[in-house]
mmCIF file with all atom_site columns, C-alpha atoms in Angstrom:
data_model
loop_
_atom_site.group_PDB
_atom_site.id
_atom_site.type_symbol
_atom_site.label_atom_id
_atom_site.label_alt_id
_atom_site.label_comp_id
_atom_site.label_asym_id
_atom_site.label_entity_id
_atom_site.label_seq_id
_atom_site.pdbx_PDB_ins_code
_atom_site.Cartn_x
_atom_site.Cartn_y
_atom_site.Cartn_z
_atom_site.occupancy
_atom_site.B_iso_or_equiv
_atom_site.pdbx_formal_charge
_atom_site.auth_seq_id
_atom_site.auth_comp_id
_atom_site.auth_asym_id
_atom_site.auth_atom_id
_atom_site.pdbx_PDB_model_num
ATOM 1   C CA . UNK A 1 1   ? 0.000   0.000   0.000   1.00 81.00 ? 1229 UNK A CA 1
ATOM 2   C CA . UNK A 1 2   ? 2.923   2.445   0.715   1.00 81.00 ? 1230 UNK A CA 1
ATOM 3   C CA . UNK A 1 3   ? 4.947   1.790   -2.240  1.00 82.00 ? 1231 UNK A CA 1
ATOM 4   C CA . UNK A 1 4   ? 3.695   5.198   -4.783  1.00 69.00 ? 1232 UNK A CA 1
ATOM 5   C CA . UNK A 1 5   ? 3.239   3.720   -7.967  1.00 68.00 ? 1233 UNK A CA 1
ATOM 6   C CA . UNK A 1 6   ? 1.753   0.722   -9.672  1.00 73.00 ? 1234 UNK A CA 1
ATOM 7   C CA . UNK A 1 7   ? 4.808   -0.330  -11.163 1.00 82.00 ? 1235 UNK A CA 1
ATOM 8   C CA . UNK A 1 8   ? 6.871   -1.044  -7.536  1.00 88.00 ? 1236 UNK A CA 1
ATOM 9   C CA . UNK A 1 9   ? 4.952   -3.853  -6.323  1.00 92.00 ? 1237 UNK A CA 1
ATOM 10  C CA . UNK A 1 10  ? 5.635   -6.198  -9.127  1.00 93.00 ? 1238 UNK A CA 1
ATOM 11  C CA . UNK A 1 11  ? 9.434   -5.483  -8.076  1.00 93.00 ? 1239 UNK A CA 1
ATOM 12  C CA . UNK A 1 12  ? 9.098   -5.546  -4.387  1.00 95.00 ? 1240 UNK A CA 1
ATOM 13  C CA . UNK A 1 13  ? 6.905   -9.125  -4.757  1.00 96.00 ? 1241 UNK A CA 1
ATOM 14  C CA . UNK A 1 14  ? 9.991   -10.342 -6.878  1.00 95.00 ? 1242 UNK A CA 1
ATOM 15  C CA . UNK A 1 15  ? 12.712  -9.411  -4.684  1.00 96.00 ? 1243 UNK A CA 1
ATOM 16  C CA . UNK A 1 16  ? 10.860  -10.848 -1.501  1.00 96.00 ? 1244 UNK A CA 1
ATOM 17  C CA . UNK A 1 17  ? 10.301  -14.058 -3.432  1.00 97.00 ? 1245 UNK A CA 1
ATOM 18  C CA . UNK A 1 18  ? 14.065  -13.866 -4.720  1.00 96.00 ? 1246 UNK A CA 1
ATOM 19  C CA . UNK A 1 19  ? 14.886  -13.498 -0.541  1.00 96.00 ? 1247 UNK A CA 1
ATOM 20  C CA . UNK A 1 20  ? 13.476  -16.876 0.236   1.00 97.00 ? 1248 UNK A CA 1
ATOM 21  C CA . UNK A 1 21  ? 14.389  -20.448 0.172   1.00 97.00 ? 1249 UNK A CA 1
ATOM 22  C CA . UNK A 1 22  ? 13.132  -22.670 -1.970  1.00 96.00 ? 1250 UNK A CA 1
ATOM 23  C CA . UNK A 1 23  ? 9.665   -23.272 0.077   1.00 96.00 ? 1251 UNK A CA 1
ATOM 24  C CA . UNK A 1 24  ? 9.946   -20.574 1.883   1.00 97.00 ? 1252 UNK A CA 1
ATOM 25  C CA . UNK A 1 25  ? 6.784   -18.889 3.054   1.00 97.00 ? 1253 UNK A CA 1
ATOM 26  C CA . UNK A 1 26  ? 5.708   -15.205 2.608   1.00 97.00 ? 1254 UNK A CA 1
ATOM 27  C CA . UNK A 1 27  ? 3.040   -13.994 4.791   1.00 97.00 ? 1255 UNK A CA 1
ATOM 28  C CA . UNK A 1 28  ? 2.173   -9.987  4.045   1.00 95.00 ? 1256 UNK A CA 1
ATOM 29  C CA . UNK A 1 29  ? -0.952  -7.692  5.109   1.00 95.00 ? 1257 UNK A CA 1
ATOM 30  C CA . UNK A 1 30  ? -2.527  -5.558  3.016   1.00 92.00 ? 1258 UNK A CA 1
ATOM 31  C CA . UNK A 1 31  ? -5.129  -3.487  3.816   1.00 89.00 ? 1259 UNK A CA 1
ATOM 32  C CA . UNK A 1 32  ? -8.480  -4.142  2.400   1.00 88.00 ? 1260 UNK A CA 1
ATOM 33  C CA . UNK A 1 33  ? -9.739  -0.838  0.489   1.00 83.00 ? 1261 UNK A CA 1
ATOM 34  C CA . UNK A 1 34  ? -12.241 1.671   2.265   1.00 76.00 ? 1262 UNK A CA 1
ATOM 35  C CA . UNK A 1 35  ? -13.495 4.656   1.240   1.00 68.00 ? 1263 UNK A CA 1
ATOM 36  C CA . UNK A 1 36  ? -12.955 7.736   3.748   1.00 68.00 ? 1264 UNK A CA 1
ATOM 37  C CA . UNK A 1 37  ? -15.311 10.456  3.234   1.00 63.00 ? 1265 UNK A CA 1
ATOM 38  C CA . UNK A 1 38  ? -14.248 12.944  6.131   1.00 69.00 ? 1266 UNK A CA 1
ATOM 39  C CA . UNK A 1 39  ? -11.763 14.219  8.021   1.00 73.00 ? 1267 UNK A CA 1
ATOM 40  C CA . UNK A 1 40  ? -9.485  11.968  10.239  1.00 81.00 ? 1268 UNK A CA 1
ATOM 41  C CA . UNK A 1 41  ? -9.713  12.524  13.781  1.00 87.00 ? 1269 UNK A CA 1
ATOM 42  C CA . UNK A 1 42  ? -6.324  14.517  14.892  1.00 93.00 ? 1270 UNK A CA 1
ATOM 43  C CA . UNK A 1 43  ? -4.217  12.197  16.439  1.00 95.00 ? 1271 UNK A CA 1
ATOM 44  C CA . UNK A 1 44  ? -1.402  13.281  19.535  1.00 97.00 ? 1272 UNK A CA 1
ATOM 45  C CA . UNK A 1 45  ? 1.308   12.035  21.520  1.00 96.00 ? 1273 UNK A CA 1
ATOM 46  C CA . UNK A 1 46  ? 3.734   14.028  23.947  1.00 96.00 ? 1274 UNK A CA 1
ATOM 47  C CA . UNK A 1 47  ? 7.606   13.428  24.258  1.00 93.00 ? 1275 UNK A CA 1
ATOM 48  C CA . UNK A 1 48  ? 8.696   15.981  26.751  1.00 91.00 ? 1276 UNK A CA 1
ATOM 49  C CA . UNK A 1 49  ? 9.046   18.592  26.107  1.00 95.00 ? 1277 UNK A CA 1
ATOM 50  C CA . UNK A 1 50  ? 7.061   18.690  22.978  1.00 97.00 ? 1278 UNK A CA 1
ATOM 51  C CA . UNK A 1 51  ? 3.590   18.069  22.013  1.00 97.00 ? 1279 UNK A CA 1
ATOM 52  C CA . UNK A 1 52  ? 3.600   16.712  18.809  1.00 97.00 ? 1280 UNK A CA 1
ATOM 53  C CA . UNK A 1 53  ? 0.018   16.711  16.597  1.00 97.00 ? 1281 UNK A CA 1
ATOM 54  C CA . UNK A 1 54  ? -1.085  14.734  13.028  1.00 96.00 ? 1282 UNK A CA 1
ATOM 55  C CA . UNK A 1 55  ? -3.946  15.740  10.975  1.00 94.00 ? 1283 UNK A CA 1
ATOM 56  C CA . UNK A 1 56  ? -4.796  13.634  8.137   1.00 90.00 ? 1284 UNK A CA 1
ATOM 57  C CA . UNK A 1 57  ? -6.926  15.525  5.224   1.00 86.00 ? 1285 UNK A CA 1
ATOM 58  C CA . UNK A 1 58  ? -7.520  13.258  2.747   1.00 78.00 ? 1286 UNK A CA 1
ATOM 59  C CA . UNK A 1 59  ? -8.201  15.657  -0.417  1.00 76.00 ? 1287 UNK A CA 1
ATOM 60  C CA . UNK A 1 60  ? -8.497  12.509  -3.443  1.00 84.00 ? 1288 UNK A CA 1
ATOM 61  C CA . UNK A 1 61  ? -9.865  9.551   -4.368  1.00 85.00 ? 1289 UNK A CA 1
ATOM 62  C CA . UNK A 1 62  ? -8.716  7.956   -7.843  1.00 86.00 ? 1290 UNK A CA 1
ATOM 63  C CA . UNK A 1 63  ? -11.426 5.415   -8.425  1.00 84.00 ? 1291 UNK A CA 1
ATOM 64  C CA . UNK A 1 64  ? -9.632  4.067   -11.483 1.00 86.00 ? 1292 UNK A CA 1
ATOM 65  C CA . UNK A 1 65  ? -5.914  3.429   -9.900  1.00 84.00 ? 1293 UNK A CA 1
ATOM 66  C CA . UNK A 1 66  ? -7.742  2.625   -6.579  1.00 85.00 ? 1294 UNK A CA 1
ATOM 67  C CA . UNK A 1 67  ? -5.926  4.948   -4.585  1.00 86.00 ? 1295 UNK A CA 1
ATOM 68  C CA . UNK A 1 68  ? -6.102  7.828   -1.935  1.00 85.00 ? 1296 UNK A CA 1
ATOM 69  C CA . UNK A 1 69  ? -3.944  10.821  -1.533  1.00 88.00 ? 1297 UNK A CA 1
ATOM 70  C CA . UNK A 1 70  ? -3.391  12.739  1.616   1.00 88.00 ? 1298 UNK A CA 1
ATOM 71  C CA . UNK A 1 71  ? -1.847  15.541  3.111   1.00 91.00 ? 1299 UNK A CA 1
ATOM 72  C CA . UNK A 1 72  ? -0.415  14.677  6.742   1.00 93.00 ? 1300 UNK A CA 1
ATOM 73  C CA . UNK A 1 73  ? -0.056  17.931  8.442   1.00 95.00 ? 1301 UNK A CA 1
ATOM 74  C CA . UNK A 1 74  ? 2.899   17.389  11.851  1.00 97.00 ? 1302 UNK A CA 1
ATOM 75  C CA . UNK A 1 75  ? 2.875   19.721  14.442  1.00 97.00 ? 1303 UNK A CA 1
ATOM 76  C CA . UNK A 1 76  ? 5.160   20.283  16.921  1.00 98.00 ? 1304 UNK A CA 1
ATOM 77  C CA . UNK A 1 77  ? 4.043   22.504  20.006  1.00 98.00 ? 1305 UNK A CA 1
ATOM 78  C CA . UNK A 1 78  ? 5.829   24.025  23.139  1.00 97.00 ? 1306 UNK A CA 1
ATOM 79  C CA . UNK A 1 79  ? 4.309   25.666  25.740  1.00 96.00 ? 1307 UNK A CA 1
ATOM 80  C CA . UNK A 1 80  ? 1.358   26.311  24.250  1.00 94.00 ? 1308 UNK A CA 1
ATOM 81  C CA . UNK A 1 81  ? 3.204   27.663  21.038  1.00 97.00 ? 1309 UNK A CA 1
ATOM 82  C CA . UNK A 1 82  ? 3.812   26.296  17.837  1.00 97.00 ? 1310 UNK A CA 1
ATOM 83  C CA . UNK A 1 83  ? 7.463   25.127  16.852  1.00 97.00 ? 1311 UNK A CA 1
ATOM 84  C CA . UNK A 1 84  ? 7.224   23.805  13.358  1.00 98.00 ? 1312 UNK A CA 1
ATOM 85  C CA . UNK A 1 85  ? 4.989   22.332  10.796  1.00 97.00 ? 1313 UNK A CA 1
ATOM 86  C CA . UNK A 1 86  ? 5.605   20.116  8.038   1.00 97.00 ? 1314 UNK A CA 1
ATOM 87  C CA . UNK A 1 87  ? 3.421   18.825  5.328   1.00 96.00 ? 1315 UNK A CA 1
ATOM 88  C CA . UNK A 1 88  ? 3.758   15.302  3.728   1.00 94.00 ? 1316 UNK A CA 1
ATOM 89  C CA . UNK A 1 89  ? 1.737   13.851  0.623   1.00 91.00 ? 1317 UNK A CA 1
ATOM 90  C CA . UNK A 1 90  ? 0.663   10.289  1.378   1.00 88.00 ? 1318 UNK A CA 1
ATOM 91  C CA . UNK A 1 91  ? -0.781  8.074   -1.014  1.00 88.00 ? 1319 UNK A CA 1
ATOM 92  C CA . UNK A 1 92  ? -2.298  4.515   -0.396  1.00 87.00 ? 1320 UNK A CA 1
ATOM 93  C CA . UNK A 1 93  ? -2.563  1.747   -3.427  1.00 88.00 ? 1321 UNK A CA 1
ATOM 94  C CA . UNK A 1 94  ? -5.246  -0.364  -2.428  1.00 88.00 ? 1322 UNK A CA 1
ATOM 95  C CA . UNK A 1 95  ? -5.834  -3.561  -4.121  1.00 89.00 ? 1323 UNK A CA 1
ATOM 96  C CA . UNK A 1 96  ? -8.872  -6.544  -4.491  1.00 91.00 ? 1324 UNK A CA 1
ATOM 97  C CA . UNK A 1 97  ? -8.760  -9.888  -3.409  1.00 93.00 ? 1325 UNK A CA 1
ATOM 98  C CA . UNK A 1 98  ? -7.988  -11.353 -6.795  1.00 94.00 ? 1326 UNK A CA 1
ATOM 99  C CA . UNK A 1 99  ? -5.709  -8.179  -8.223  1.00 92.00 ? 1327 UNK A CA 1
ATOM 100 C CA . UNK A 1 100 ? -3.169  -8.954  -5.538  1.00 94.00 ? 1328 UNK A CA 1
ATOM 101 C CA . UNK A 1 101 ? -3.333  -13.013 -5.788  1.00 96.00 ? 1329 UNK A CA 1
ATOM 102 C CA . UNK A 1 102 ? -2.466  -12.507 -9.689  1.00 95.00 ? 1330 UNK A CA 1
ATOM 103 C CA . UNK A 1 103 ? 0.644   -10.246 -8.450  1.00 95.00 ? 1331 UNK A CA 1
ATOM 104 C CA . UNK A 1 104 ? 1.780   -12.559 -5.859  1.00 97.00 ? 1332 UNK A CA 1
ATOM 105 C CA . UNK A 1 105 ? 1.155   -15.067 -8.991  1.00 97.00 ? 1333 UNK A CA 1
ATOM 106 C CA . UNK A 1 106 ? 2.544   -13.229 -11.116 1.00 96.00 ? 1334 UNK A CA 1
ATOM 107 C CA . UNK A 1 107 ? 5.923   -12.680 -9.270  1.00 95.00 ? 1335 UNK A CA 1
ATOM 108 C CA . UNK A 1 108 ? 6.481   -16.394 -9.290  1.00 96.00 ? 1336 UNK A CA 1
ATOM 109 C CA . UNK A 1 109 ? 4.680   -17.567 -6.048  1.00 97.00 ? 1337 UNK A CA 1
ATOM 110 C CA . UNK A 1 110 ? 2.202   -20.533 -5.379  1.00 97.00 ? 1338 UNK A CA 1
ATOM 111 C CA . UNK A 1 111 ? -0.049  -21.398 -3.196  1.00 97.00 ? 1339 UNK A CA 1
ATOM 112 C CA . UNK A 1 112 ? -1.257  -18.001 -2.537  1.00 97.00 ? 1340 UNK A CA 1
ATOM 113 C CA . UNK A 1 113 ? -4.170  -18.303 0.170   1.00 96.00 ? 1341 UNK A CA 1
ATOM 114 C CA . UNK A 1 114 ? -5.678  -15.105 2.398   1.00 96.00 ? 1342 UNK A CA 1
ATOM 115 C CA . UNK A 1 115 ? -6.707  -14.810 5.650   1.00 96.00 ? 1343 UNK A CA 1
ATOM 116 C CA . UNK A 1 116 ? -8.709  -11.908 7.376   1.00 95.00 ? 1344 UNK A CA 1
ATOM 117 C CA . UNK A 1 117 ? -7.773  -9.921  10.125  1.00 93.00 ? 1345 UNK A CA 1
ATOM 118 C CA . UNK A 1 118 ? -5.398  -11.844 11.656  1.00 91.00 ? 1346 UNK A CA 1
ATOM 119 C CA . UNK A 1 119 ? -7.276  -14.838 12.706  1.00 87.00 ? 1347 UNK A CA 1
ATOM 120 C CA . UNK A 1 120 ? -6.660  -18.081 11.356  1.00 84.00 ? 1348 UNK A CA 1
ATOM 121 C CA . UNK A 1 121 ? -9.095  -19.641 8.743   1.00 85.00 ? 1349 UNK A CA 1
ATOM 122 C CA . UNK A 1 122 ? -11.285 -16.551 8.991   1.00 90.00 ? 1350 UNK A CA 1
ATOM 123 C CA . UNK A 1 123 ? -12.292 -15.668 5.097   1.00 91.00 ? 1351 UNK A CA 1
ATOM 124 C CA . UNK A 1 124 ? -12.035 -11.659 4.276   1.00 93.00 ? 1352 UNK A CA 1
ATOM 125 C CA . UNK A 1 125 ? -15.856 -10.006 3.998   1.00 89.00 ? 1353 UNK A CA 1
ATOM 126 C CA . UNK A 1 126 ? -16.902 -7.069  3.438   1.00 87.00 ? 1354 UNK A CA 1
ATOM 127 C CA . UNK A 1 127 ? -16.194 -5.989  6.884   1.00 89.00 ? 1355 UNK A CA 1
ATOM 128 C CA . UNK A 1 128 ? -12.456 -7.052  6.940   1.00 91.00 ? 1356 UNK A CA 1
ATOM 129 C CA . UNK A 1 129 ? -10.111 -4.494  7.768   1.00 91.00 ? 1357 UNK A CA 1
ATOM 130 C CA . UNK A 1 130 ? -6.850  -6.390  6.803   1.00 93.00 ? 1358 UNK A CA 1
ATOM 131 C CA . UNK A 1 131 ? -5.931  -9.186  4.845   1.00 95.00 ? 1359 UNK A CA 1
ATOM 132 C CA . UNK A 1 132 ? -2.700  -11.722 5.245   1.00 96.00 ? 1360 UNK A CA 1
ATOM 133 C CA . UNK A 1 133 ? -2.020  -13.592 2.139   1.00 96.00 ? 1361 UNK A CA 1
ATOM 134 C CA . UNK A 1 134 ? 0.193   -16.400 2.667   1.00 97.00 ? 1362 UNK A CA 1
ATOM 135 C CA . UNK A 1 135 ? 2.359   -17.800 -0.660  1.00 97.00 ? 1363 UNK A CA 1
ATOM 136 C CA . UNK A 1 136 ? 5.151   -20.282 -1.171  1.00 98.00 ? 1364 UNK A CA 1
ATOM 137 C CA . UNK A 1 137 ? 8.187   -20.061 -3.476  1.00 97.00 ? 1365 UNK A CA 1
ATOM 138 C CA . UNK A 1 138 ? 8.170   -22.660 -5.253  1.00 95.00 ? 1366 UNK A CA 1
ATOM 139 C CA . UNK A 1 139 ? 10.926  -25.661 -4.620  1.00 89.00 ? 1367 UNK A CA 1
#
């Protein structure tokens, strides 16, 4: 999901597969795709002396590459003041069920299965918030 760009999964699947032994077993979440339609709630911690803040503003949805971009806005605060901000761009790839088994098919794996949320032999739904799919490299 982090990886900006279509193209970079294909590559990252290949090089995990190239990482294993012959059998070896790749087991890799990915989150199942939901549609946001309002703000994020802000989200803080505090690291003395600092408070630090993160507001997520999700601004697009591209229907056709199945993806959301985001501005993270950081905060850091002092005394009631503010230190710095910084603004990141964030995009998330999602996938479907089948579009990511043909990847991790694709990139030379067998085997593929998928779990949901992180509970053995439970099947994803449409209430799933993650999915595991397990594959093999072949022997």
């Amino acid at each position: 999901m982090l990886l900006d760009g279509r193209d970079e999964v294909p590559r990252a699947l290949a090089a995990f597969r190239e990482s294993l032994s012959s059998g070896g077993r790749l087991i890799l979440d990915v989150g199942a795709p939901e549609l946001i339609t309002g703000p994020a709630p802000m989200r803080y911690w505090e690291r003395d002396p600092y408070l630090w803040t993160l507001q997520d503003m999700r601004t697009v949805y591209d229907p056709v590459a199945n993806q959301t971009t985001s501005f993270l806005r950081y905060e850091k605060w002092r005394d009631g003041g503010l230190v710095a901000t910084e603004l990141q761009r964030f995009r998330l790839q999602y996938w479907s069920l089948p579009e990511f088994g043909r990847l991790l098919t694709d990139a030379g794996f067998t085997d593929v299965s998928v779990t949901a949320d992180h509970r053995d032999g439970h099947r994803p739904g449409p209430d799933s918030e993650t999915w595991t799919f397990h594959a093999v490299r072949p022997r």
